[in-house]
PDB file of C-alpha atoms in Angstrom:
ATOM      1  CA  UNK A1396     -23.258-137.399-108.290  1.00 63.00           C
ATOM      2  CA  UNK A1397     -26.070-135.072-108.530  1.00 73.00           C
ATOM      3  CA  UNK A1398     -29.324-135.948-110.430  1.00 87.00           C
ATOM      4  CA  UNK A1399     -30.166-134.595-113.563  1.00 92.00           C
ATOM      5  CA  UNK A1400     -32.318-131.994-114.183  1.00 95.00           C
ATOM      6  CA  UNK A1401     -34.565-132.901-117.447  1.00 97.00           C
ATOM      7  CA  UNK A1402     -35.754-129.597-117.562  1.00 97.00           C
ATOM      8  CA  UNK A1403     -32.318-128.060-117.615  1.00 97.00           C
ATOM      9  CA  UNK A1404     -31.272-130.692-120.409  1.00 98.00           C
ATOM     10  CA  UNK A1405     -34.361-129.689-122.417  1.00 98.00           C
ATOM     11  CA  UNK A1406     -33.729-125.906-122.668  1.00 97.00           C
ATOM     12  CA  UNK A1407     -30.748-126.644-124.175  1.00 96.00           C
ATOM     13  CA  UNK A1408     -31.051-126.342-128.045  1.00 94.00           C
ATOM     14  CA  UNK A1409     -28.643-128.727-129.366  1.00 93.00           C
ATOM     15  CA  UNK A1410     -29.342-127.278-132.831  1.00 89.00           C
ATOM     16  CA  UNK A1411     -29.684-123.395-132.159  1.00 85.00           C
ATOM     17  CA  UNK A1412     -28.982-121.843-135.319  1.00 75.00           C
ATOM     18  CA  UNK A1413     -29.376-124.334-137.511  1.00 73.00           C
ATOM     19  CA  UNK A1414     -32.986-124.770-138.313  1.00 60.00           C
ATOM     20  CA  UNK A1415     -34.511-121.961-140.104  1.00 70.00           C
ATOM     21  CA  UNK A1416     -36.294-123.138-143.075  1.00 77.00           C
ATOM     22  CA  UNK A1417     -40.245-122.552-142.766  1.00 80.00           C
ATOM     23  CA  UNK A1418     -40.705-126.592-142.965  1.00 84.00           C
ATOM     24  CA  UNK A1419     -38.351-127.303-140.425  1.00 88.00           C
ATOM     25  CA  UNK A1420     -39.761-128.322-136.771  1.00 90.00           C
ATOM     26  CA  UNK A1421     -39.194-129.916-134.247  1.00 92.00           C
ATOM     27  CA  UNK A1422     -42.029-132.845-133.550  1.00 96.00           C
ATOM     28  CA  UNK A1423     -40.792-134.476-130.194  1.00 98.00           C
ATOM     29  CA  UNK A1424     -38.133-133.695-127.514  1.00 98.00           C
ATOM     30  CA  UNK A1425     -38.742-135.393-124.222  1.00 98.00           C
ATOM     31  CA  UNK A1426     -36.407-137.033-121.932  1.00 99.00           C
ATOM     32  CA  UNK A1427     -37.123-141.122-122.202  1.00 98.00           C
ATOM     33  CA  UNK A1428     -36.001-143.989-120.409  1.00 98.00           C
ATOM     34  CA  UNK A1429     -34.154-145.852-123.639  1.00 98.00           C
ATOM     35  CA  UNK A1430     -35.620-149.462-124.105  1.00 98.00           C
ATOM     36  CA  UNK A1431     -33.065-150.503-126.790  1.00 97.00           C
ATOM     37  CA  UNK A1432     -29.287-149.720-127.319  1.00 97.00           C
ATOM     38  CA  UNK A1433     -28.073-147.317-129.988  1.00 97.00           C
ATOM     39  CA  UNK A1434     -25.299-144.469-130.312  1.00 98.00           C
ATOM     40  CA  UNK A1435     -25.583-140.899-128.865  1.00 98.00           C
ATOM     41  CA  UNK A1436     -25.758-138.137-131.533  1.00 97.00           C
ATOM     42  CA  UNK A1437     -23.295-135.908-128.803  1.00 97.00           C
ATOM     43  CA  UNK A1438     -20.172-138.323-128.456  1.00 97.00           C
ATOM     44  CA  UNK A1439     -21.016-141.480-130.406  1.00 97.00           C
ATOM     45  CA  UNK A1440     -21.142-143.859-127.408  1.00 96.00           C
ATOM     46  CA  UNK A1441     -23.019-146.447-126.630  1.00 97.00           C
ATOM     47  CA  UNK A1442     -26.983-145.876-125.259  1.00 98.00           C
ATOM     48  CA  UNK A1443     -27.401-148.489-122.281  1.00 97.00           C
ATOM     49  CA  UNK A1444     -30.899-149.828-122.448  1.00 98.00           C
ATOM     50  CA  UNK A1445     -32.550-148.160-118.997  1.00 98.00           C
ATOM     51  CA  UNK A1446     -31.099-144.993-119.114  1.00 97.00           C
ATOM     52  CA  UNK A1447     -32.527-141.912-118.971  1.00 98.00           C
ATOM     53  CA  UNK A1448     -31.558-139.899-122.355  1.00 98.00           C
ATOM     54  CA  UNK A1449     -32.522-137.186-124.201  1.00 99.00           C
ATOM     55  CA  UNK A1450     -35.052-138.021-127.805  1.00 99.00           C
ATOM     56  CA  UNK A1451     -35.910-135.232-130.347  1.00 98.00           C
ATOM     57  CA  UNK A1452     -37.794-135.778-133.580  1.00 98.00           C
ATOM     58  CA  UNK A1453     -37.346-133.012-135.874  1.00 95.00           C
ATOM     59  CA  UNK A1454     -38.348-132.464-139.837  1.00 92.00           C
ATOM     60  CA  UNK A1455     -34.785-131.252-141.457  1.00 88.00           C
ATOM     61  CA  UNK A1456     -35.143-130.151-144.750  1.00 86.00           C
ATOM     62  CA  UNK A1457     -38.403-132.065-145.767  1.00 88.00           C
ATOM     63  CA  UNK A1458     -36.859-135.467-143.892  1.00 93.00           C
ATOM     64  CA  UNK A1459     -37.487-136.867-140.701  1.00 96.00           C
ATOM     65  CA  UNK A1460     -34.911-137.384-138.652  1.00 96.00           C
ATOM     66  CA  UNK A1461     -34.569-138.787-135.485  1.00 97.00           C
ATOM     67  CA  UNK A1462     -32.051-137.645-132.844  1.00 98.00           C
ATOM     68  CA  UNK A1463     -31.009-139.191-129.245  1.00 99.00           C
ATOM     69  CA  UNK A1464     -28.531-138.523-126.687  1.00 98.00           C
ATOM     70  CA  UNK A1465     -26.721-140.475-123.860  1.00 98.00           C
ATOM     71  CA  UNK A1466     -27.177-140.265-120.407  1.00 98.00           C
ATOM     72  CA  UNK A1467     -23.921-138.484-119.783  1.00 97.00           C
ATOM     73  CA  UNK A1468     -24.388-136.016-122.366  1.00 97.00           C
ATOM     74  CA  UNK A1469     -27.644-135.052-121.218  1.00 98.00           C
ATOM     75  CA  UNK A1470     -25.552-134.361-118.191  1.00 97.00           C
ATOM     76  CA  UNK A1471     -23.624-131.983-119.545  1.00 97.00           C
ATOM     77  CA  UNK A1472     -26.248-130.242-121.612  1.00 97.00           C
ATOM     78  CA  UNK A1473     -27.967-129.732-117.814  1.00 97.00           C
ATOM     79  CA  UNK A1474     -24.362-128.391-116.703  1.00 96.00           C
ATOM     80  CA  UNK A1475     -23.867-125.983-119.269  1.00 95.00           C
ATOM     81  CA  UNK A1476     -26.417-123.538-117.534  1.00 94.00           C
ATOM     82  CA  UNK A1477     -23.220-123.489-115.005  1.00 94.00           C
ATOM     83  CA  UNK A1478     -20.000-124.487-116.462  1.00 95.00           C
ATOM     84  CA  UNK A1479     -20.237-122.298-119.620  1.00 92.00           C
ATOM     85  CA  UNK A1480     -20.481-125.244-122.001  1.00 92.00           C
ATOM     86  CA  UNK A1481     -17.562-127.132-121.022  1.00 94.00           C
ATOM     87  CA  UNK A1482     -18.721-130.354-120.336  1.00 94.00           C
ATOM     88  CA  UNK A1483     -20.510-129.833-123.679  1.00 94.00           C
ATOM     89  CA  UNK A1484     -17.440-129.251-126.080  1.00 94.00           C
ATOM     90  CA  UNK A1485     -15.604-132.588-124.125  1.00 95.00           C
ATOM     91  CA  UNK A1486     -18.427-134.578-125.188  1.00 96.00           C
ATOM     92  CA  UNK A1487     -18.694-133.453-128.603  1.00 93.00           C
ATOM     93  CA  UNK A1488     -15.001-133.375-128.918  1.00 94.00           C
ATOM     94  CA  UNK A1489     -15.664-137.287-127.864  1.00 92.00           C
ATOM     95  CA  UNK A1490     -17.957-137.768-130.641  1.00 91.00           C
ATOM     96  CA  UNK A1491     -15.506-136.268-133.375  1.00 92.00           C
ATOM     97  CA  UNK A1492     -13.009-138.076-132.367  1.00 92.00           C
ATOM     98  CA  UNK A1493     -15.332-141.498-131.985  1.00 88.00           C
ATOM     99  CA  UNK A1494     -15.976-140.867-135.443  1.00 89.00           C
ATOM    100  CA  UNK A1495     -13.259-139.855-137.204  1.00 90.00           C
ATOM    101  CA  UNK A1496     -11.726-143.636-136.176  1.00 82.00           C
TER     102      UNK A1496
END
């Protein structure tokens, strides 16, 4: 399997079109190695301490709010500069279904 490109999984927006207000910013998006477990914003699985993943920090609406994504889904946000957001939509479809248990 082929490394990840952070660069490629930070030009993705994961929000485009949905910020817009004149308060609304992002503060952070870098790619981290995670130190403690959690769930993925993308799919809803699990964050492996170690990983690399994807952490954004944006102001929403006058609230902070704190975002992070899963190794594999930062995967397919680098892919979907190739595969036409495929890889993308299975991961989210993941997530709604994760969540709708």
């Amino acid at each position: 399997m082929k490394e990840i490109n952070e660069d490629d999984v930070l030009a993705y927006d994961p929000f485009e079109g949905d910020f817009g207000d004149t308060g609304d910013r992002t503060l952070k998006d870098k790619m981290v190695t995670a130190r403690k477990g959690g769930e993925c914003h993308m799919c809803a699985g699990n964050i492996v301490p170690g990983e690399r993943i994807r952490s954004r920090s944006d102001i929403f609406d006058g609230q902070m709010m704190y975002f992070r994504w899963c190794n594999a889904c930062c995967r397919a946000m680098a892919d979907s500069w190739e595969d036409g957001g495929l890889a993308l939509e299975e991961r989210t479809s993941m997530g709604s279904e994760m969540r709708s248990k």
